[in-house]
Coordinates of C-alpha atoms and ligand atoms in Angstrom, one line a residue:
M1386 CA 17.6 -22.6 16.9
P1387 CA 15.4 -19.5 17.2
M1388 CA 11.8 -20.0 16.1
S1389 CA 11.2 -18.1 12.9
K1390 CA 8.6 -15.4 12.9
P1391 CA 5.4 -15.6 10.9
V1392 CA 5.7 -13.9 7.5
L1393 CA 3.9 -10.6 6.9
L1394 CA 3.6 -9.2 3.4
S1395 CA 2.0 -6.1 1.9
G1396 CA 2.3 -4.1 -1.3
M1397 CA 1.6 -0.8 -2.8
K1398 CA 1.3 0.2 -6.5
P1399 CA 3.7 2.9 -7.6
T1400 CA 1.0 5.0 -9.3
G1401 CA 1.5 8.5 -7.9
T1402 CA 3.0 10.7 -5.3
A1403 CA 2.3 9.6 -1.8
H1404 CA -0.1 11.8 0.2
I1405 CA -1.1 12.0 3.8
G1406 CA -4.1 9.7 3.1
N1407 CA -1.8 6.9 1.9
Y1408 CA 0.4 7.5 5.0
F1409 CA -2.3 7.4 7.7
G1410 CA -4.4 4.8 5.8
A1411 CA -1.5 2.3 5.1
L1412 CA 2.1 3.3 5.3
K1413 CA 2.1 4.3 8.9
Q1414 CA 0.8 0.8 9.8
W1415 CA 3.7 -0.7 7.9
V1416 CA 6.2 1.2 10.1
D1417 CA 4.2 0.3 13.3
L1418 CA 4.3 -3.4 12.3
Q1419 CA 8.1 -3.2 11.7
E1420 CA 8.5 -1.6 15.2
A1421 CA 6.3 -4.3 16.8
G1422 CA 8.8 -6.9 15.6
A1423 CA 6.4 -9.8 15.7
H1424 CA 6.7 -10.7 12.0
D1425 CA 9.2 -11.3 9.3
C1426 CA 8.1 -8.4 7.1
F1427 CA 8.1 -8.1 3.3
F1428 CA 7.0 -4.8 1.7
M1429 CA 6.6 -4.9 -2.0
I1430 CA 6.5 -2.2 -4.7
A1431 CA 3.8 -3.7 -6.9
D1432 CA 5.1 -2.4 -10.2
Y1433 CA 3.6 -5.2 -12.3
H1434 CA 0.2 -4.4 -10.8
A1435 CA 0.8 -0.8 -11.7
L1436 CA 1.6 -1.7 -15.3
N1437 CA -2.2 -1.9 -15.8
F1438 CA -2.2 1.9 -15.4
I1439 CA 1.3 3.2 -16.1
Q1440 CA 2.4 2.3 -19.6
D1441 CA 5.3 4.7 -20.1
A1442 CA 8.9 3.6 -19.2
G1443 CA 10.0 7.0 -17.9
Q1444 CA 7.0 7.4 -15.7
M1445 CA 7.2 3.9 -14.4
H1446 CA 10.8 4.3 -13.5
A1447 CA 10.2 7.6 -11.8
L1448 CA 7.2 6.4 -9.8
T1449 CA 8.9 3.2 -8.7
T1450 CA 12.0 5.1 -7.4
E1451 CA 9.7 7.6 -5.7
L1452 CA 7.8 4.9 -3.8
A1453 CA 11.1 3.2 -2.7
R1454 CA 12.4 6.6 -1.5
T1455 CA 9.1 7.2 0.3
L1456 CA 9.3 3.8 2.1
L1457 CA 12.7 4.7 3.4
A1458 CA 11.9 8.2 4.3
I1459 CA 8.9 7.2 6.5
G1460 CA 11.2 5.0 8.5
L1461 CA 11.1 1.5 7.1
D1462 CA 14.5 0.0 7.9
P1463 CA 16.0 -2.3 5.3
E1464 CA 18.1 -3.9 8.0
R1465 CA 14.9 -5.2 9.7
V1466 CA 12.4 -5.6 6.8
T1467 CA 12.7 -6.7 3.2
I1468 CA 11.8 -4.0 0.6
F1469 CA 11.6 -5.2 -2.9
K1470 CA 10.2 -4.6 -6.4
Q1471 CA 7.7 -7.2 -7.7
S1472 CA 9.2 -7.2 -11.2
T1473 CA 12.7 -8.2 -9.9
V1474 CA 11.3 -11.6 -8.7
A1475 CA 10.2 -13.5 -11.8
A1476 CA 8.4 -16.1 -9.8
H1477 CA 5.5 -13.8 -9.3
T1478 CA 4.5 -13.8 -12.9
E1479 CA 5.4 -17.5 -13.3
L1480 CA 3.1 -18.5 -10.5
T1481 CA 0.4 -16.3 -11.8
W1482 CA 0.3 -18.4 -15.0
I1483 CA 0.1 -21.6 -13.0
F1484 CA -2.8 -20.2 -11.0
D1485 CA -4.5 -19.1 -14.2
T1486 CA -4.7 -22.7 -15.3
I1487 CA -6.7 -23.7 -12.3
T1488 CA -8.9 -20.6 -12.1
T1489 CA -12.2 -20.2 -14.0
M1490 CA -13.4 -17.0 -15.7
P1491 CA -16.7 -16.8 -13.8
Y1492 CA -14.8 -16.8 -10.6
L1493 CA -12.7 -13.9 -11.6
M1494 CA -15.7 -12.1 -13.0
R1495 CA -17.1 -11.9 -9.5
A1496 CA -14.2 -9.6 -8.3
H1497 CA -15.3 -6.2 -7.2
A1498 CA -12.6 -4.4 -9.2
F1499 CA -13.6 -6.2 -12.3
K1500 CA -17.3 -5.5 -11.8
D1501 CA -16.6 -1.8 -11.1
A1502 CA -14.6 -1.6 -14.4
E1503 CA -17.3 -3.4 -16.2
A1504 CA -20.0 -1.1 -14.8
K1505 CA -18.0 1.9 -16.1
D1506 CA -18.2 0.2 -19.4
K1507 CA -14.4 0.4 -19.8
E1508 CA -12.4 -1.8 -22.1
I1509 CA -10.9 -4.1 -19.6
N1510 CA -7.5 -5.5 -20.3
V1511 CA -6.6 -9.1 -19.3
G1512 CA -4.1 -7.7 -16.7
T1513 CA -6.9 -6.0 -14.8
F1514 CA -9.1 -9.1 -15.1
N1515 CA -6.3 -11.2 -13.8
Y1516 CA -5.2 -8.8 -11.1
P1517 CA -6.3 -11.1 -8.2
M1518 CA -4.2 -14.0 -9.4
L1519 CA -1.0 -11.9 -9.5
M1520 CA -1.8 -10.7 -6.0
A1521 CA -2.5 -14.3 -4.9
A1522 CA 1.0 -15.2 -6.2
D1523 CA 2.5 -12.3 -4.3
I1524 CA 1.1 -13.6 -1.1
L1525 CA 1.4 -17.3 -1.5
L1526 CA 5.0 -17.4 -2.7
Y1527 CA 6.2 -16.2 0.7
D1528 CA 3.9 -18.4 2.9
A1529 CA 2.6 -15.0 4.2
K1530 CA 0.4 -15.6 7.2
A1531 CA -0.6 -11.9 7.7
V1532 CA -1.4 -9.5 4.9
P1533 CA -2.2 -6.0 6.1
V1534 CA -4.6 -4.3 3.7
G1535 CA -7.4 -1.8 3.8
Q1536 CA -11.1 -2.9 3.6
D1537 CA -11.1 -2.5 -0.2
Q1538 CA -8.5 -5.2 -0.6
K1539 CA -10.1 -7.8 1.6
Q1540 CA -11.7 -9.7 -1.3
H1541 CA -8.3 -10.1 -2.9
I1542 CA -7.1 -12.0 0.2
E1543 CA -10.1 -14.3 -0.1
Y1544 CA -9.0 -15.0 -3.7
A1545 CA -5.6 -15.8 -2.4
R1546 CA -7.0 -18.2 0.2
D1547 CA -9.3 -19.9 -2.3
T1548 CA -6.5 -20.2 -4.8
A1549 CA -4.2 -21.8 -2.2
E1550 CA -6.9 -24.3 -1.3
K1551 CA -7.6 -25.1 -4.9
F1552 CA -4.0 -25.6 -5.8
N1553 CA -3.5 -28.0 -2.8
R1554 CA -6.6 -29.9 -3.8
V1555 CA -6.0 -30.2 -7.5
F1556 CA -2.4 -31.3 -7.1
N1557 CA -3.0 -33.2 -3.9
A1558 CA -0.2 -31.3 -2.2
E1559 CA 0.3 -29.2 0.9
T1560 CA 2.2 -26.5 -1.0
F1561 CA 0.5 -23.3 0.2
I1562 CA -0.7 -22.1 3.6
L1563 CA -3.8 -19.9 3.9
P1564 CA -3.1 -16.3 4.4
E1565 CA -5.2 -14.1 6.8
P1566 CA -6.2 -10.6 6.1
Y1567 CA -4.8 -8.3 8.7
I1568 CA -7.3 -5.5 8.3
M1569 CA -5.5 -2.5 9.5
P1570 CA -6.9 -0.9 12.6
E1571 CA -10.0 1.1 11.5
V1572 CA -8.4 4.1 10.0
A1573 CA -10.8 6.8 9.1
I1574 CA -10.8 7.8 5.4
V1575 CA -8.6 10.9 5.3
P1576 CA -10.6 13.6 3.5
G1577 CA -9.0 15.7 0.8
T1578 CA -8.9 19.5 0.5
D1579 CA -12.4 19.3 -1.1
G1580 CA -13.9 17.1 1.6
Q1581 CA -14.1 14.0 -0.7
K1582 CA -11.8 11.0 0.0
M1583 CA -8.2 12.2 -0.4
S1584 CA -7.0 10.6 -3.7
K1585 CA -4.5 11.3 -6.3
S1586 CA -7.3 10.8 -8.9
Y1587 CA -9.2 13.7 -7.4
G1588 CA -6.4 16.2 -7.3
N1589 CA -7.3 17.0 -3.7
T1590 CA -4.2 15.7 -1.9
I1591 CA -1.7 17.0 0.6
P1592 CA 1.5 15.4 -0.5
L1593 CA 3.4 13.5 2.3
F1594 CA 6.6 15.4 1.6
A1595 CA 5.0 18.7 0.7
T1596 CA 7.3 21.8 1.0
H1597 CA 6.1 24.5 3.3
E1598 CA 4.8 26.5 0.3
E1599 CA 2.8 23.5 -1.1
L1600 CA 1.5 22.8 2.4
T1601 CA 0.3 26.4 2.8
K1602 CA -1.3 26.4 -0.6
A1603 CA -3.1 23.1 0.0
V1604 CA -4.4 24.0 3.5
M1605 CA -5.5 27.4 2.6
G1606 CA -7.5 25.8 -0.2
I1607 CA -9.3 23.4 2.1
V1608 CA -13.0 23.9 1.5
T1609 CA -14.6 25.0 4.8
D1610 CA -18.1 24.1 5.4
S1611 CA -19.6 27.0 7.3
S1612 CA -22.7 25.3 8.6
G1613 CA -21.2 24.6 12.0
E1614 CA -18.7 26.3 14.2
R1615 CA -16.0 23.9 13.4
P1616 CA -14.6 23.7 9.9
G1617 CA -15.1 19.9 9.5
N1618 CA -12.6 19.3 6.8
V1619 CA -9.9 21.2 8.5
Y1620 CA -10.6 19.4 11.8
A1621 CA -10.6 16.0 10.2
I1622 CA -7.1 16.5 8.9
H1623 CA -5.9 18.2 12.1
R1624 CA -7.0 15.2 14.2
L1625 CA -4.3 13.1 12.5
V1626 CA -1.5 15.2 13.9
R1627 CA -2.7 16.5 17.2
S1628 CA -4.7 15.1 20.1
E1629 CA -8.4 15.6 20.4
D1630 CA -8.1 17.3 23.8
E1631 CA -5.7 19.9 22.5
L1632 CA -7.8 20.4 19.4
D1633 CA -11.0 20.9 21.5
T1634 CA -9.3 23.9 23.3
L1635 CA -7.8 25.3 20.1
Y1636 CA -11.0 25.1 18.1
E1637 CA -13.0 26.5 21.1
E1638 CA -10.7 29.5 21.4
N1639 CA -10.8 30.1 17.7
K1640 CA -14.5 29.5 17.0
G1641 CA -15.4 30.7 13.5
Q1642 CA -11.9 31.9 12.8
Y1643 CA -11.1 29.7 9.9
K1644 CA -7.9 31.5 8.8
A1645 CA -6.3 31.1 12.3
L1646 CA -7.3 27.5 12.5
K1647 CA -5.8 26.8 9.1
E1648 CA -2.6 28.5 10.1
A1649 CA -2.5 26.3 13.2
L1650 CA -3.0 23.3 10.9
I1651 CA -0.2 24.4 8.6
E1652 CA 2.2 24.7 11.6
D1653 CA 1.2 21.2 13.0
L1654 CA 1.5 19.5 9.6
E1655 CA 4.8 21.2 9.0
A1656 CA 6.2 19.9 12.3
F1657 CA 5.0 16.4 11.4
I1658 CA 6.2 16.4 7.8
A1659 CA 9.5 18.2 8.2
P1660 CA 11.6 15.2 9.6
M1661 CA 10.3 12.8 6.9
R1662 CA 10.8 15.4 4.2
K1663 CA 14.4 15.9 5.3
R1664 CA 15.0 12.2 5.0
Y1665 CA 13.2 12.2 1.6
E1666 CA 15.4 15.0 0.4
A1667 CA 18.6 13.4 1.6
L1668 CA 17.7 10.3 -0.6
E1669 CA 17.7 12.3 -3.8
D1670 CA 20.2 10.8 -6.3
S1671 CA 21.3 8.5 -3.6
N1672 CA 22.5 5.0 -4.6
E1673 CA 21.1 3.7 -1.4
I1674 CA 17.7 3.1 -3.1
D1675 CA 19.3 0.8 -5.7
K1676 CA 21.2 -1.0 -3.0
V1677 CA 18.1 -1.6 -0.9
L1678 CA 16.1 -2.9 -3.9
T1679 CA 18.9 -5.1 -5.1
R1680 CA 19.4 -6.6 -1.6
G1681 CA 15.6 -6.9 -1.2
A1682 CA 15.3 -8.8 -4.5
E1683 CA 18.0 -11.3 -3.4
V1684 CA 16.3 -12.0 -0.1
A1685 CA 12.9 -12.4 -1.9
R1686 CA 14.3 -14.6 -4.6
A1687 CA 15.9 -16.9 -2.1
R1688 CA 12.4 -17.6 -0.7
T1689 CA 10.6 -17.9 -4.0
D1690 CA 13.3 -20.2 -5.5
K1691 CA 12.5 -22.7 -2.7
K1692 CA 8.8 -22.2 -3.1
M1693 CA 8.8 -22.6 -6.8
Y1694 CA 10.8 -25.8 -6.5
E1695 CA 7.9 -27.2 -4.4
V1696 CA 5.3 -25.8 -6.9
R1697 CA 7.1 -27.3 -9.9
S1698 CA 7.4 -30.7 -8.1
A1699 CA 3.7 -30.6 -7.3
I1700 CA 2.6 -29.9 -10.8
G1701 CA 5.2 -32.3 -12.4
V1702 CA 7.4 -29.9 -14.4
S1703 CA 10.5 -30.1 -12.2
Ligands
ADP96 P1 -5.2 6.9 -4.3 O1 -6.6 6.8 -3.8 O2 -4.5 8.2 -4.0 O3 -5.0 6.4 -5.7 P2 -4.2 4.2 -3.6 O4 -5.5 3.6 -4.1 O5 -3.0 4.0 -4.4 O6 -4.4 5.8 -3.4 O7 -4.0 3.7 -2.1 C1 -2.8 3.2 -1.6 C2 -3.1 2.9 -0.1 O8 -3.4 4.1 0.6 C3 -4.3 1.9 0.1 O9 -3.9 1.0 1.1 C4 -5.4 2.8 0.5 O10 -6.4 2.1 1.3 C5 -4.7 3.9 1.3 N1 -5.5 5.2 1.1 C6 -5.6 5.9 -0.1 N2 -6.3 7.1 0.1 C7 -6.7 7.1 1.4 C8 -7.4 8.0 2.2 N3 -7.9 9.1 1.7 N4 -7.6 7.7 3.5 C9 -7.1 6.6 4.0 N5 -6.4 5.7 3.4 C10 -6.1 5.9 2.1
LIG97 N1 -3.6 -4.6 -4.7 C1 -3.0 -3.8 -3.6 C2 -3.6 -2.4 -3.7 O1 -4.1 -2.0 -4.7 C3 -1.5 -3.8 -3.7 C4 -0.9 -5.1 -3.6 C5 -0.4 -5.9 -4.7 C6 -0.8 -5.9 -2.5 N2 0.1 -7.1 -4.2 C7 -0.2 -7.1 -2.9 C8 -1.2 -5.8 -1.1 C9 0.0 -8.2 -2.0 C10 -1.0 -6.8 -0.2 C11 -0.4 -8.0 -0.6 O2 -3.6 -1.7 -2.7

């Protein structure tokens, strides 16, 4: 019998239109991991995590579909990896409840995301407070060994590890394995058109499937710092789509000519985006998305049914 591959699981919240920061910071690595073929990969649309922010049915539906379409357009292949929606696998919320009963409030109060929300003096909902437990369930249900995330999510993996250990200890069982963070190769933070981190919350993004017109508008709007000879913000984005050697020549030849450099960037971004945009457009109104998510949910549920059987036996409710 062939040895089964270690499980790798990652997720993204459907909270906005994907931009090139999301691509170079996370999604591209998912495709690379699929291509490497070393893991049994699960990629999840974390819609129940997003419910903390998106509380409108139409918007939730549109954003979830958009993320599924994005995952297919960038080259994830549902024949080789499992793509599914968190809300279609009820075990995630069920296991979250079980974890809640062995987790203390002070422990969750130490989470960075909670502390940030508290510092901003926001009214914090229980879902935000509990976020790390839902994420622990996402990971532990699949016996995921590798969990690719950015630096900002590292603490959540520690919560998942602690929770696995605690469950095993409290119930004197060997139900869960400890996941490892797979911190994605140091990807520089992609700057937005204003030089801050590119983020949908700052309105400074270059959408991943931008039309030529949107691309032109975004690039022409990049704030150029005129202190040096190289427009830093333009260069930082350009580096993502063209080699540094080629850029050295280009930027040397066009010293101080910001418009020409921006035009070159538009052309290079267009060449990079066009094939993905084509696939993205082809998926409009396609029933392929539903099929992929239905199939993904079946594969995911087959796993979690087995795992929940073990969990229920361990806690004595089977
Ligand atoms: P946003 O900041 O637009 O709200 P999210 O927080 O939803 O984006 O991020 C989704 C994923 O994309 C995360 O893994 C995050 O680390 C990555 N990401 C987001 N913005 C950037 C950026 N500007 N540079 C690199 N990676 C990013
Ligand atoms: N919390 C992650 C983020 O905000 C998304 C996420 C949800 C996730 N569940 C996950 C990532 C499980 C990895 C594994 O980016």
